Tab-separated table of C-alpha atoms in Angstrom:
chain	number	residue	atom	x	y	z
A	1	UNK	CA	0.000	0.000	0.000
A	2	UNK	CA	2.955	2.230	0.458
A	3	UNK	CA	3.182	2.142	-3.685
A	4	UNK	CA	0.022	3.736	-3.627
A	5	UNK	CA	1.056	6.675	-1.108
A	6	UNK	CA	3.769	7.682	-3.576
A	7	UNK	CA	1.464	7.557	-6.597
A	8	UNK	CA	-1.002	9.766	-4.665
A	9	UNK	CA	1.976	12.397	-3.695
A	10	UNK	CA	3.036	12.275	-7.671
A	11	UNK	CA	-0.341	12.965	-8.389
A	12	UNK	CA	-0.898	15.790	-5.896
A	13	UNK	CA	1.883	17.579	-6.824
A	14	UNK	CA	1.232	16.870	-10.815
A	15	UNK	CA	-2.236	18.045	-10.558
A	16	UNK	CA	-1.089	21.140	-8.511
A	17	UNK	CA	1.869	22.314	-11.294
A	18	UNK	CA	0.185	20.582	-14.228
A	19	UNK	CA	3.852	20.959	-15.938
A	20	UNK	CA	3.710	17.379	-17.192
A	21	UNK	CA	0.087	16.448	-18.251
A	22	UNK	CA	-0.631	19.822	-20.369
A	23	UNK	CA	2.933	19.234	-22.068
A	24	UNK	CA	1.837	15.396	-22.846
A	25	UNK	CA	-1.758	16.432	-24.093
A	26	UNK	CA	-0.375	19.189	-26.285
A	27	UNK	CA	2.444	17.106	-27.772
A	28	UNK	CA	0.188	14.132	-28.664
A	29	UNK	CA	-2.809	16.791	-30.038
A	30	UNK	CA	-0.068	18.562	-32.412
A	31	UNK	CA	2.150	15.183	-33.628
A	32	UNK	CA	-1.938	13.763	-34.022
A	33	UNK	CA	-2.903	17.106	-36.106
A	34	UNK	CA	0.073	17.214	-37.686
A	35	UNK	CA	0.144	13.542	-38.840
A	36	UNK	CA	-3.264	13.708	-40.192
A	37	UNK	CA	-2.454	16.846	-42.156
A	38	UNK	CA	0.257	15.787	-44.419
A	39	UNK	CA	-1.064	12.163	-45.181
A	40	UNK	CA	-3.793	10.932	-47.372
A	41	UNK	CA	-6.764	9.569	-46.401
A	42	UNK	CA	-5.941	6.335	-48.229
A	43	UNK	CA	-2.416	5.935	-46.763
A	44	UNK	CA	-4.011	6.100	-43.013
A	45	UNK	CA	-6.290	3.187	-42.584
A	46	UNK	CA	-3.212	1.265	-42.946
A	47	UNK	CA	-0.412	3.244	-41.086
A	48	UNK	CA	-2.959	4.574	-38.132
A	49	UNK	CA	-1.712	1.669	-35.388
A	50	UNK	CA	2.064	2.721	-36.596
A	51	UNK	CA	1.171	6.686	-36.106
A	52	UNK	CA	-0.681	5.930	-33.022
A	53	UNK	CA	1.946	4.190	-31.397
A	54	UNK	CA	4.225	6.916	-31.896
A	55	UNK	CA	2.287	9.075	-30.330
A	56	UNK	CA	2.164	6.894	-27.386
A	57	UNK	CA	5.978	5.891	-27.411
A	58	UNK	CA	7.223	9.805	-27.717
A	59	UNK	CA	5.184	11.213	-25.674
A	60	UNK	CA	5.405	8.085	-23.390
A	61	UNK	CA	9.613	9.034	-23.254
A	62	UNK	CA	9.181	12.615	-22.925
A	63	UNK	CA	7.067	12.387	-20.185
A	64	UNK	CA	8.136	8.649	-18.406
A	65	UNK	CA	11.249	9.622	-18.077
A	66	UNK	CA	10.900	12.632	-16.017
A	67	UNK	CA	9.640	10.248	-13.071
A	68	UNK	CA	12.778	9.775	-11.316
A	69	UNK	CA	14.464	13.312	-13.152
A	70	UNK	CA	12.368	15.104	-11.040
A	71	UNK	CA	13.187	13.628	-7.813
A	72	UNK	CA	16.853	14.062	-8.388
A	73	UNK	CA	16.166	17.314	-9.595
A	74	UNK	CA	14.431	18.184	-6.407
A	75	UNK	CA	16.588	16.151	-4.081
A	76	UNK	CA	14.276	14.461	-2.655
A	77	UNK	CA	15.026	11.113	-4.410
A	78	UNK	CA	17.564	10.526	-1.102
A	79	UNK	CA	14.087	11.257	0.883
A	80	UNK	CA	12.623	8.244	-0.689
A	81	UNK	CA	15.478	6.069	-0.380
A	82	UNK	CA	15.850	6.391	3.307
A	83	UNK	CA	12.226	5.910	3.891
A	84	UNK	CA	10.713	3.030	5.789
A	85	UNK	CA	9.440	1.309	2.419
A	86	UNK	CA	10.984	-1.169	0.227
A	87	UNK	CA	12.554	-0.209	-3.168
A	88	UNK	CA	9.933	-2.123	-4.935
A	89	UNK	CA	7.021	-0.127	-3.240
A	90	UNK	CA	8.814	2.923	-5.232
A	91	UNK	CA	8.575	1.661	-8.522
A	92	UNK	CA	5.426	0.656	-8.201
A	93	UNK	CA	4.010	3.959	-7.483
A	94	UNK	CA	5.828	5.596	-10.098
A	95	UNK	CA	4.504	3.316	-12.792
A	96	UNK	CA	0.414	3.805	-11.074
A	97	UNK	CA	1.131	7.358	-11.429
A	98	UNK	CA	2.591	7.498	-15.355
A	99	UNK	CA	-0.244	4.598	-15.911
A	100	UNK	CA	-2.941	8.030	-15.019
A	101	UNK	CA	-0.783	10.314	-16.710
A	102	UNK	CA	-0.929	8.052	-20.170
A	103	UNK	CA	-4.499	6.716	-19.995
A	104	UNK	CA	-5.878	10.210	-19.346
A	105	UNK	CA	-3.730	10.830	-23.142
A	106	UNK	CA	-5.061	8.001	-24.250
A	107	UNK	CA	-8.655	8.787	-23.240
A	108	UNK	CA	-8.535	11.624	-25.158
A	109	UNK	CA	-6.412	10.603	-27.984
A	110	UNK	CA	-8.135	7.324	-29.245
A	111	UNK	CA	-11.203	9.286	-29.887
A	112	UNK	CA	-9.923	12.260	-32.038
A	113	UNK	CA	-7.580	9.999	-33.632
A	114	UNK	CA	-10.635	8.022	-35.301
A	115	UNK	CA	-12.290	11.513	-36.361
A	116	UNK	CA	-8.948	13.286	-37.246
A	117	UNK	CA	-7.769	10.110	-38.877
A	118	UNK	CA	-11.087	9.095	-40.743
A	119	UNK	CA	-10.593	5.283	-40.025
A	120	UNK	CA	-13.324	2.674	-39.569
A	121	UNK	CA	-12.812	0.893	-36.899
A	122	UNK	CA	-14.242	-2.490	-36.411
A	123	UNK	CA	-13.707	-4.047	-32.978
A	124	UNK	CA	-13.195	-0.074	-30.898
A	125	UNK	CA	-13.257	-1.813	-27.577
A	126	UNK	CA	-10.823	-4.253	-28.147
A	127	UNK	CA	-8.423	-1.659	-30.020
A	128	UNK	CA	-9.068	0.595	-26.608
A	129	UNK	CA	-7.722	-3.077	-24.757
A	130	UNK	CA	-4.525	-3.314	-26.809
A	131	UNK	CA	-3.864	0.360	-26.014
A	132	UNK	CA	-4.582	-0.005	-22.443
A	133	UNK	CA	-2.353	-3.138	-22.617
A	134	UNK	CA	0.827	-1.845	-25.241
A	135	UNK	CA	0.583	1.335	-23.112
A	136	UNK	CA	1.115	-0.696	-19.612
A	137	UNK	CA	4.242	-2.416	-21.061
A	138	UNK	CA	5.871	0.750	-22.059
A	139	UNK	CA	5.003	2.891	-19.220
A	140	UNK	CA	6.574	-0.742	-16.948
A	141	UNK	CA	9.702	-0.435	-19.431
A	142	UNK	CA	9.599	3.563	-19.429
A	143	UNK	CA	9.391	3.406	-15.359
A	144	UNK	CA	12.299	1.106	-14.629
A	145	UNK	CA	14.644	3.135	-17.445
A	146	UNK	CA	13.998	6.257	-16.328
A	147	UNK	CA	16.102	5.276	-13.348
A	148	UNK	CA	18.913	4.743	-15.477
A	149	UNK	CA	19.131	8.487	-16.580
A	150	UNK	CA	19.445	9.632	-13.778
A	151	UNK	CA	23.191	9.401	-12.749
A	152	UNK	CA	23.827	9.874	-16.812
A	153	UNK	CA	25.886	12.555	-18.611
A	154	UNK	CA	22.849	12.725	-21.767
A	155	UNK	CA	19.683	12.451	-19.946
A	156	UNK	CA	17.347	13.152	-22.754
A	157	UNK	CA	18.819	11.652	-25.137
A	158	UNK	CA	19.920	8.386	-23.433
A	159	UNK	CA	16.048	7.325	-22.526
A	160	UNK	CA	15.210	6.924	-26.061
A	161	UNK	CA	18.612	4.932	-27.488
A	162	UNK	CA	18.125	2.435	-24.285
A	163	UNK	CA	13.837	2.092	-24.261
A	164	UNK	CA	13.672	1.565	-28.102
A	165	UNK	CA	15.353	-1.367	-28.695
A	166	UNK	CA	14.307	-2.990	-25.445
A	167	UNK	CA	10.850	-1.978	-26.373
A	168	UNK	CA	11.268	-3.429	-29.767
A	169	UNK	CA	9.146	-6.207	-29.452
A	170	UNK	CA	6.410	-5.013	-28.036
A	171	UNK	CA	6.090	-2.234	-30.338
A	172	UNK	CA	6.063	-5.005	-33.085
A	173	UNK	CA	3.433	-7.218	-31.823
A	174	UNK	CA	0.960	-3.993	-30.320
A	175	UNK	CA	0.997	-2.463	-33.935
A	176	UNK	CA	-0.210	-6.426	-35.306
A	177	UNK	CA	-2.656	-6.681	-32.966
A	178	UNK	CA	-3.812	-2.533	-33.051
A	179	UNK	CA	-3.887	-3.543	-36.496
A	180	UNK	CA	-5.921	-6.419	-36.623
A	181	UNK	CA	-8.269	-4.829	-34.135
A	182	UNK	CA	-9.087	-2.338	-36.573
A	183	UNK	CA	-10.010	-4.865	-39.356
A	184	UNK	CA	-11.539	-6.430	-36.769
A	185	UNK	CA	-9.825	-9.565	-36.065
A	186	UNK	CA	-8.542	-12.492	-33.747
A	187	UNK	CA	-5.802	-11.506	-31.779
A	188	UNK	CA	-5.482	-13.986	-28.950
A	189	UNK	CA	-2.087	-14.992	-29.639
A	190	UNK	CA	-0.939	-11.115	-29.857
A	191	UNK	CA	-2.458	-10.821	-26.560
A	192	UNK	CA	-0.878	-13.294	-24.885
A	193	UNK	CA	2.548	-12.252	-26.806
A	194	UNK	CA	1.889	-8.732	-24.911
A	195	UNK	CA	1.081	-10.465	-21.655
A	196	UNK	CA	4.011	-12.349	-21.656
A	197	UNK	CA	5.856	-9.315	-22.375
A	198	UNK	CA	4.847	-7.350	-19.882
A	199	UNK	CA	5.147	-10.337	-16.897
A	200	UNK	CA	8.804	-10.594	-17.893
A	201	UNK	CA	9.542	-7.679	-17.725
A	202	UNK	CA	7.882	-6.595	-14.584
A	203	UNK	CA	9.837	-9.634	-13.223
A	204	UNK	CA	13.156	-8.283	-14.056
A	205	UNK	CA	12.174	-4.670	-12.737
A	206	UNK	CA	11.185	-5.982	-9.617
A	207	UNK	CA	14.181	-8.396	-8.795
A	208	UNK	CA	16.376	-5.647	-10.090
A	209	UNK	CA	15.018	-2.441	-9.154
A	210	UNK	CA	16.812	-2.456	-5.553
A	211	UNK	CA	19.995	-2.362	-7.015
A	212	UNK	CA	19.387	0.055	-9.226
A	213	UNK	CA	18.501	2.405	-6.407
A	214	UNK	CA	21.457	1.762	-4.333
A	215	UNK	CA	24.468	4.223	-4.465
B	1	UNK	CA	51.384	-18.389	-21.234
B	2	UNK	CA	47.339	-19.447	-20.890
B	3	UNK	CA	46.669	-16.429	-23.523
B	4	UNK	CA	48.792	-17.943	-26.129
B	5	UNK	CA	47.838	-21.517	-26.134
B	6	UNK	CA	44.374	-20.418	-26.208
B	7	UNK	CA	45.363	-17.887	-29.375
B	8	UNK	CA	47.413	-20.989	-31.109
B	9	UNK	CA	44.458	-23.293	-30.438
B	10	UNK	CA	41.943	-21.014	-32.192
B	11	UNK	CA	44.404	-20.437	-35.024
B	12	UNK	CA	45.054	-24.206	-35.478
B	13	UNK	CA	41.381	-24.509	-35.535
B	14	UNK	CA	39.897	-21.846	-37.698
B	15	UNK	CA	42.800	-22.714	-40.052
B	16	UNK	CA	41.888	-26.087	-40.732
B	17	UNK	CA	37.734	-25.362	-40.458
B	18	UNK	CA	38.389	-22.746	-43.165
B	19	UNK	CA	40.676	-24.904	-44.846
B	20	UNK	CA	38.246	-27.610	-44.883
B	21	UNK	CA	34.750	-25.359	-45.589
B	22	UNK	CA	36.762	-23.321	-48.547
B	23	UNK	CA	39.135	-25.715	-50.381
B	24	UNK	CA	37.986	-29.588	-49.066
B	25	UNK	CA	34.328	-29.379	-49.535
B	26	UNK	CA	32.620	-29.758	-52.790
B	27	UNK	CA	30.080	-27.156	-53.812
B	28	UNK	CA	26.987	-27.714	-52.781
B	29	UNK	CA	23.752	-29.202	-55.562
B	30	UNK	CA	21.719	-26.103	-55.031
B	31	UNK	CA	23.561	-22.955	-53.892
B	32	UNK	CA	27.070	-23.848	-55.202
B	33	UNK	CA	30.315	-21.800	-54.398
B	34	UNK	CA	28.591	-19.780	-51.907
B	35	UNK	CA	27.146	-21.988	-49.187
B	36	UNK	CA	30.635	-21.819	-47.927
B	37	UNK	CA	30.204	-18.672	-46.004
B	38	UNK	CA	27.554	-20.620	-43.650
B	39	UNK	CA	30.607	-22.525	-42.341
B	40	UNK	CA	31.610	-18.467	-40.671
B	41	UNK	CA	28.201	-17.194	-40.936
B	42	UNK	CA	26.668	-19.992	-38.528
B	43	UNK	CA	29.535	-20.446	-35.846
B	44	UNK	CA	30.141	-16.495	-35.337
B	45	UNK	CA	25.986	-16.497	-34.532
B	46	UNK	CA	26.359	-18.856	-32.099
B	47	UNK	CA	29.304	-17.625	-30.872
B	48	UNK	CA	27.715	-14.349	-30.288
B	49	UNK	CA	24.565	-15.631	-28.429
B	50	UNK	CA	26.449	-17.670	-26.032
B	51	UNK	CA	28.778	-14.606	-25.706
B	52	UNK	CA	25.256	-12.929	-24.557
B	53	UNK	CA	24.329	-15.555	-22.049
B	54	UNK	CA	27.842	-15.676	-20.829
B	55	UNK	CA	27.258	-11.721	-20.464
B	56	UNK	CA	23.632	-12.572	-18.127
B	57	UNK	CA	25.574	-14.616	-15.811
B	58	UNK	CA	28.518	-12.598	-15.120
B	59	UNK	CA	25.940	-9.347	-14.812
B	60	UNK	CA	23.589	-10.924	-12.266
B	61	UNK	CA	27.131	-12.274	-10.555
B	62	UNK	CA	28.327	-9.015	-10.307
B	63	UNK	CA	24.736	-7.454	-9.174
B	64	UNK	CA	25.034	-10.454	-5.883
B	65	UNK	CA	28.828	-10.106	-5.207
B	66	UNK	CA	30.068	-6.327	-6.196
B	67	UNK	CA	32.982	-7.655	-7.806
B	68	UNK	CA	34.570	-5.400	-10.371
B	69	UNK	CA	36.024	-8.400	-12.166
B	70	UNK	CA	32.718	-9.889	-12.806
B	71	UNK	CA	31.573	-6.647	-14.155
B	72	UNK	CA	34.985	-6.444	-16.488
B	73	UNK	CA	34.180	-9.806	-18.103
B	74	UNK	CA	30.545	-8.978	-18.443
B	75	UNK	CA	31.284	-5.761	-20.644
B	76	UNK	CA	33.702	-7.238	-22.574
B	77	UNK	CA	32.108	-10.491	-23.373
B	78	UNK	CA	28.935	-8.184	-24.967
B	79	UNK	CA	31.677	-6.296	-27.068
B	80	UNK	CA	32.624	-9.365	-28.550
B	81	UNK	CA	29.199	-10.689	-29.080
B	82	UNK	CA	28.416	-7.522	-30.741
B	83	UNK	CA	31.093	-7.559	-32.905
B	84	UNK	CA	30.278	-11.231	-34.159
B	85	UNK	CA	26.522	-10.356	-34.135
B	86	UNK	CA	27.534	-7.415	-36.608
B	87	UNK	CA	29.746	-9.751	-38.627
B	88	UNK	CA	26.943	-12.629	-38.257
B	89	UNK	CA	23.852	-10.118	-39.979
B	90	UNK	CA	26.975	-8.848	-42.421
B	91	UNK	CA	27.669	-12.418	-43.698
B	92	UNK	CA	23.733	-13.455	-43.519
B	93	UNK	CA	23.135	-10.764	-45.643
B	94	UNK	CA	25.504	-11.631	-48.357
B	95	UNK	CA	24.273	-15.366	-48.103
B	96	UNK	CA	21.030	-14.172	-48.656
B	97	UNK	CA	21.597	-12.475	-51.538
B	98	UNK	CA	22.273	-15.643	-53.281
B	99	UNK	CA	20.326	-17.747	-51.541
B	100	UNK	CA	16.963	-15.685	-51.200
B	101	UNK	CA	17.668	-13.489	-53.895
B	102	UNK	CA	17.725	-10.077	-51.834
B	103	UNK	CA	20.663	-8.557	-49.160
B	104	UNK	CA	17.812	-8.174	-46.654
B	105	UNK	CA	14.586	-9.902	-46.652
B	106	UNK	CA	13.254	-9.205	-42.795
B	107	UNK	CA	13.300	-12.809	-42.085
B	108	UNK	CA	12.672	-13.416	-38.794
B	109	UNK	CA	16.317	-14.199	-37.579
B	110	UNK	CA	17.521	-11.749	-39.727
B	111	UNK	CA	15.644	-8.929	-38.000
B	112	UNK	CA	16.319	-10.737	-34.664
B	113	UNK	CA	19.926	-10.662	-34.776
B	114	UNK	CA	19.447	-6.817	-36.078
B	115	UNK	CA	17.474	-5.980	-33.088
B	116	UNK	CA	19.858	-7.184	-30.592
B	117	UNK	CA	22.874	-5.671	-32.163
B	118	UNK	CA	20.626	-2.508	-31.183
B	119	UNK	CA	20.124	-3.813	-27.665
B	120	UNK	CA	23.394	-4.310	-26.937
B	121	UNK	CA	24.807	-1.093	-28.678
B	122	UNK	CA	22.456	0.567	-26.718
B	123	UNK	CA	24.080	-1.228	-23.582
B	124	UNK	CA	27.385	-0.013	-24.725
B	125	UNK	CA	25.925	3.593	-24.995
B	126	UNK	CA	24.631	3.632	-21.378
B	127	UNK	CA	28.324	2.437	-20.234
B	128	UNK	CA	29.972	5.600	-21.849
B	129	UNK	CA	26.994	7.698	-20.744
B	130	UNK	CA	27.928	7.337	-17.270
B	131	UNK	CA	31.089	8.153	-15.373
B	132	UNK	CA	31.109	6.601	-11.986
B	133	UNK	CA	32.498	3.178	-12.132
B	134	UNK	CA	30.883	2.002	-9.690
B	135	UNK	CA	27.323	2.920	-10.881
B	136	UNK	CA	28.230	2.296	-14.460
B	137	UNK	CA	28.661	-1.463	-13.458
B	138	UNK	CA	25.979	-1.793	-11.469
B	139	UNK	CA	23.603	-0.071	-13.803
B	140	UNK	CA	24.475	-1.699	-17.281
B	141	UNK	CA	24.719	-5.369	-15.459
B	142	UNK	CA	21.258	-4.592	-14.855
B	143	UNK	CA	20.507	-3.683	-18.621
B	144	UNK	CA	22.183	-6.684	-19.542
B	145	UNK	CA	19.699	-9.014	-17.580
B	146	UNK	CA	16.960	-6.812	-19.486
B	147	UNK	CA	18.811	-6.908	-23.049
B	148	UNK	CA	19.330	-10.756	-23.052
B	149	UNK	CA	15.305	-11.475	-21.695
B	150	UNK	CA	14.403	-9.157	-25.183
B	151	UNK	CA	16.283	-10.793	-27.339
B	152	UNK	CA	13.284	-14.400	-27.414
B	153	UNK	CA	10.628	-12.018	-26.950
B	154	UNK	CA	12.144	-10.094	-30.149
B	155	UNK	CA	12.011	-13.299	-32.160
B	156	UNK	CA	8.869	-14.417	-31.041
B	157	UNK	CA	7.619	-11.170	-31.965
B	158	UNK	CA	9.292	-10.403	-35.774
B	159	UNK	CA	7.332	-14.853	-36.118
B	160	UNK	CA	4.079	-12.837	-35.654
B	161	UNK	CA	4.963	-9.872	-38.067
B	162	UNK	CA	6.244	-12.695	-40.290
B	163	UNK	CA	2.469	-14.538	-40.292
B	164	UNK	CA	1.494	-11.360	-41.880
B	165	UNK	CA	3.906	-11.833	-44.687
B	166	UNK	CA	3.221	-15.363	-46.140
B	167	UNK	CA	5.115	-15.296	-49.312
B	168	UNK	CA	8.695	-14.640	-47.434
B	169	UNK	CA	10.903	-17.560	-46.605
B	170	UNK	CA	11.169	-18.595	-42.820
B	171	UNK	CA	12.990	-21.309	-43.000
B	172	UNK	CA	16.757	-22.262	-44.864
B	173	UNK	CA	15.915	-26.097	-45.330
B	174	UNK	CA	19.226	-27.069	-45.650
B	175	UNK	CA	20.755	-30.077	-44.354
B	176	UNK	CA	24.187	-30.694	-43.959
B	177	UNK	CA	26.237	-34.306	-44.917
B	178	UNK	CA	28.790	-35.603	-42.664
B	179	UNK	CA	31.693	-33.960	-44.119
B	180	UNK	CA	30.176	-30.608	-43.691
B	181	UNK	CA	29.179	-30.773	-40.153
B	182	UNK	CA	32.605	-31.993	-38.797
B	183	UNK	CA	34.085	-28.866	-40.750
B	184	UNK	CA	31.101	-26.715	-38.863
B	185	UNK	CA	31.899	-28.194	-36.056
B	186	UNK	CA	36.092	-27.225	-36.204
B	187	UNK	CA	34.783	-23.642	-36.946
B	188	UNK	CA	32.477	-23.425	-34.228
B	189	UNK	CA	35.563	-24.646	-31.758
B	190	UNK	CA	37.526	-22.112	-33.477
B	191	UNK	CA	35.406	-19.229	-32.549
B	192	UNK	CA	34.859	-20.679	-29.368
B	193	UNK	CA	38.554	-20.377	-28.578
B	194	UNK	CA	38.798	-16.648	-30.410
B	195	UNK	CA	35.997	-15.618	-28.441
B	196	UNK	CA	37.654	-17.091	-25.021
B	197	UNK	CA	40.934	-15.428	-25.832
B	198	UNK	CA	39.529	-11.945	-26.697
B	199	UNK	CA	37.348	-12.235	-23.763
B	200	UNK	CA	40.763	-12.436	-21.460
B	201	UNK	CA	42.265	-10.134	-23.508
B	202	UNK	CA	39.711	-7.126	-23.184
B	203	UNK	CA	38.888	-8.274	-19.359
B	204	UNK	CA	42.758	-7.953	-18.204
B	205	UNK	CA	42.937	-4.686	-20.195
B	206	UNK	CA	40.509	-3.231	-18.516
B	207	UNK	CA	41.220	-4.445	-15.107
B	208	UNK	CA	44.720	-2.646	-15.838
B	209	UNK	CA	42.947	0.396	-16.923
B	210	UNK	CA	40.571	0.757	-13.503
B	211	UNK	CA	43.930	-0.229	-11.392
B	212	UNK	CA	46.027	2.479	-13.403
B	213	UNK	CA	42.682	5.091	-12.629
B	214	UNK	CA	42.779	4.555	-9.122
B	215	UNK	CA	46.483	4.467	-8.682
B	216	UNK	CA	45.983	8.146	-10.372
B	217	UNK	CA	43.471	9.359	-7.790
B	218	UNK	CA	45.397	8.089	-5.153
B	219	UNK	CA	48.897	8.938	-5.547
């Protein structure tokens, strides 16, 4: 329950600056506008998952990454490392509190990019499932990286050479199945593919994730 | 001393594999002359993989004992790997040409073995991104247990994409006689012993280089 203590104070202090979500909202709104405007019609019933992944994944970085920035910046990361609370309880919260931050964008992205994309889509619910589900994988990935940065001389520019590749195959198999969603298809086994994913990973974050807090 | 027998032992044996795979064998029915770059193709692939798993159990080794050995031989076996994963997608590619008709037809291993040369350059690009020692080991050890866990999930993945893509060709088909796997097999020992010797190589240099930093800070 302690995860959820620090994902309340992120959220407090989010909602009370705002510097984070209106960024993330704008961003995804202008790379959405923007995409629409210079491609055909034609062209984006088949590239839509693609473009709508992107969204997620840079705007994902950008903001993911800040998580732990922001406590260094602040110094109060050493606050949270001397609390009474295990390391895991620490990464948990963050990734509860970028899980809000990217399903509120997603929320409000999956709807305009149907209308500003002009796309039939068959199955919506199930497309809003692989979203919910690709999007919980990155933001697990985006979480335990951001950690990385921290101590680095690039900060910006490391998140995206390390979470890309790493992220590789998830990217692969959430376009399939955003894909197939939208032409209204099975997509059990990309499901499960995701799944997998996404308990392997968490695995490795949470063995892990007390050494990489250590100093 | 150690060094050097291993060196002469891989020499002996990549000799005499190459020897065997480029001037012994005859050509093969279907793809002629130029099957013969499967016989490096194939054993620097496998080299490289194990040099990844080799690289997973000296990084969580390091992560449960601190030692800075264990994080030496960890870096340096991934340098290796990716340097034989490079030359491994560099001598697919021309193999493919002939055999497939195209440098690069996103066949599933194919675009395996290209996404974990990314993984691990990326690995090698959080190492110089970070200065303390101590914190670079620790750190990258712990993107090494997360690089080698992508690199199935990659495959699995670019099998998926592939199921999409009917007409491409997934698998090589190609079986090898008697003659040809006993000249596979001296190449694979070859590597083996090139990859064992570099690995001691690049470790000890870099143990010298951390001893020579410290003696620096301290004297």
């Amino acid at each position: 329950m302690k995860c959820l203590a620090i994902a309340k104070k992120d959220l407090l202090l989010e909602l009370r600056s705002k510097n984070m979500i209106n960024f993330m909202i704008l961003f995804s709104l202008v790379t959405l506008v923007l995409f629409s405007y210079t491609m055909s019609f034609a062209d984006l019933q088949s590239i839509a998952p693609s473009l709508l992944w992107f969204i997620f994944i840079f705007v994902g970085m950008l903001g993911l990454s800040r998580a732990f920035i922001r406590e260094k910046e602040l110094g109060t990361l050493d606050g949270l490392k001397i609390a009474p609370i295990q390391a895991n309880s620490i990464l948990i919260g963050k990734i509860i509190f970028n899980l809000i931050l990217i399903y509120a964008i997603q929320i409000i992205i999956f709807p305009l990019s149907i209308i500003f994309f002009d796309i039939s889509v068959k199955n919506p619910f199930i497309a809003f499932l692989v979203l919910t589900l690709g999007n919980f994988g990155f933001v697990v990935i985006g979480s335990m990286f951001s950690i990385f940065i921290i101590n680095a001389k690039v900060k910006e520019l490391l998140i995206p050479v390390l979470f890309l590749p790493i992220a590789t195959p998830l990217l692969i198999v959430s376009t399939i199945a955003l894909k197939k969603s939208f032409e209204g298809l099975v997509i059990s086994n990309e499901i499960i593919l995701i799944a997998t994913y996404i308990i392997i990973m968490s695995t490795i974050a949470m063995l892990t994730f007390d050494y990489a807090l250590e100093e | 001393m150690r060094n050097r027998i291993i060196y002469a032992l891989s020499y002996i044996f990549l000799l005499t594999g190459s020897y065997l795979s480029l001037l012994v064998l005859k050509p093969e029915k279907t793809l002629g002359e130029v099957y013969r770059i499967f016989f490096f193709h194939f054993p620097l692939a496998i080299v490289s993989y194990l040099a990844f798993a080799v690289s997973l159990v000296l990084s969580i080794a390091y992560l449960r004992s601190k030692k800075m050995r264990f994080d030496d031989l960890a870096s340096s076996s991934i340098e290796i790997g990716l340097l034989f994963c490079v030359l491994a997608t560099i001598t697919g590619a021309i193999f493919s040409k002939q055999a497939w008709g195209a440098y690069w037809s996103w066949d599933p291993r194919q675009t395996t073995t290209l996404i974990v040369c990314f993984i691990y350059a990326s690995y090698l690009a959080l190492r110089s991104a970070i200065e303390d020692r101590e914190t670079k080991a620790r750190l990258s050890a712990i993107f090494g247990i997360f690089a080698f866990f992508s690199v199935p999930l990659s495959y699995l993945s670019t099998r998926l994409w592939f199921s999409l893509h009917p007409t491409m060709i997934t698998s090589k088909g190609m079986k090898l006689e008697k003659d040809m796997q006993i000249a596979l097999l001296v190449m694979v020992i070859g590597m083996l012993f090139l990859y064992v010797g570099l690995l001691s190589l690049s470790s000890r240099i870099k143990k010298l280089e951390r001893e020579g930093k410290t003696f620096y800070t301290k004297s």
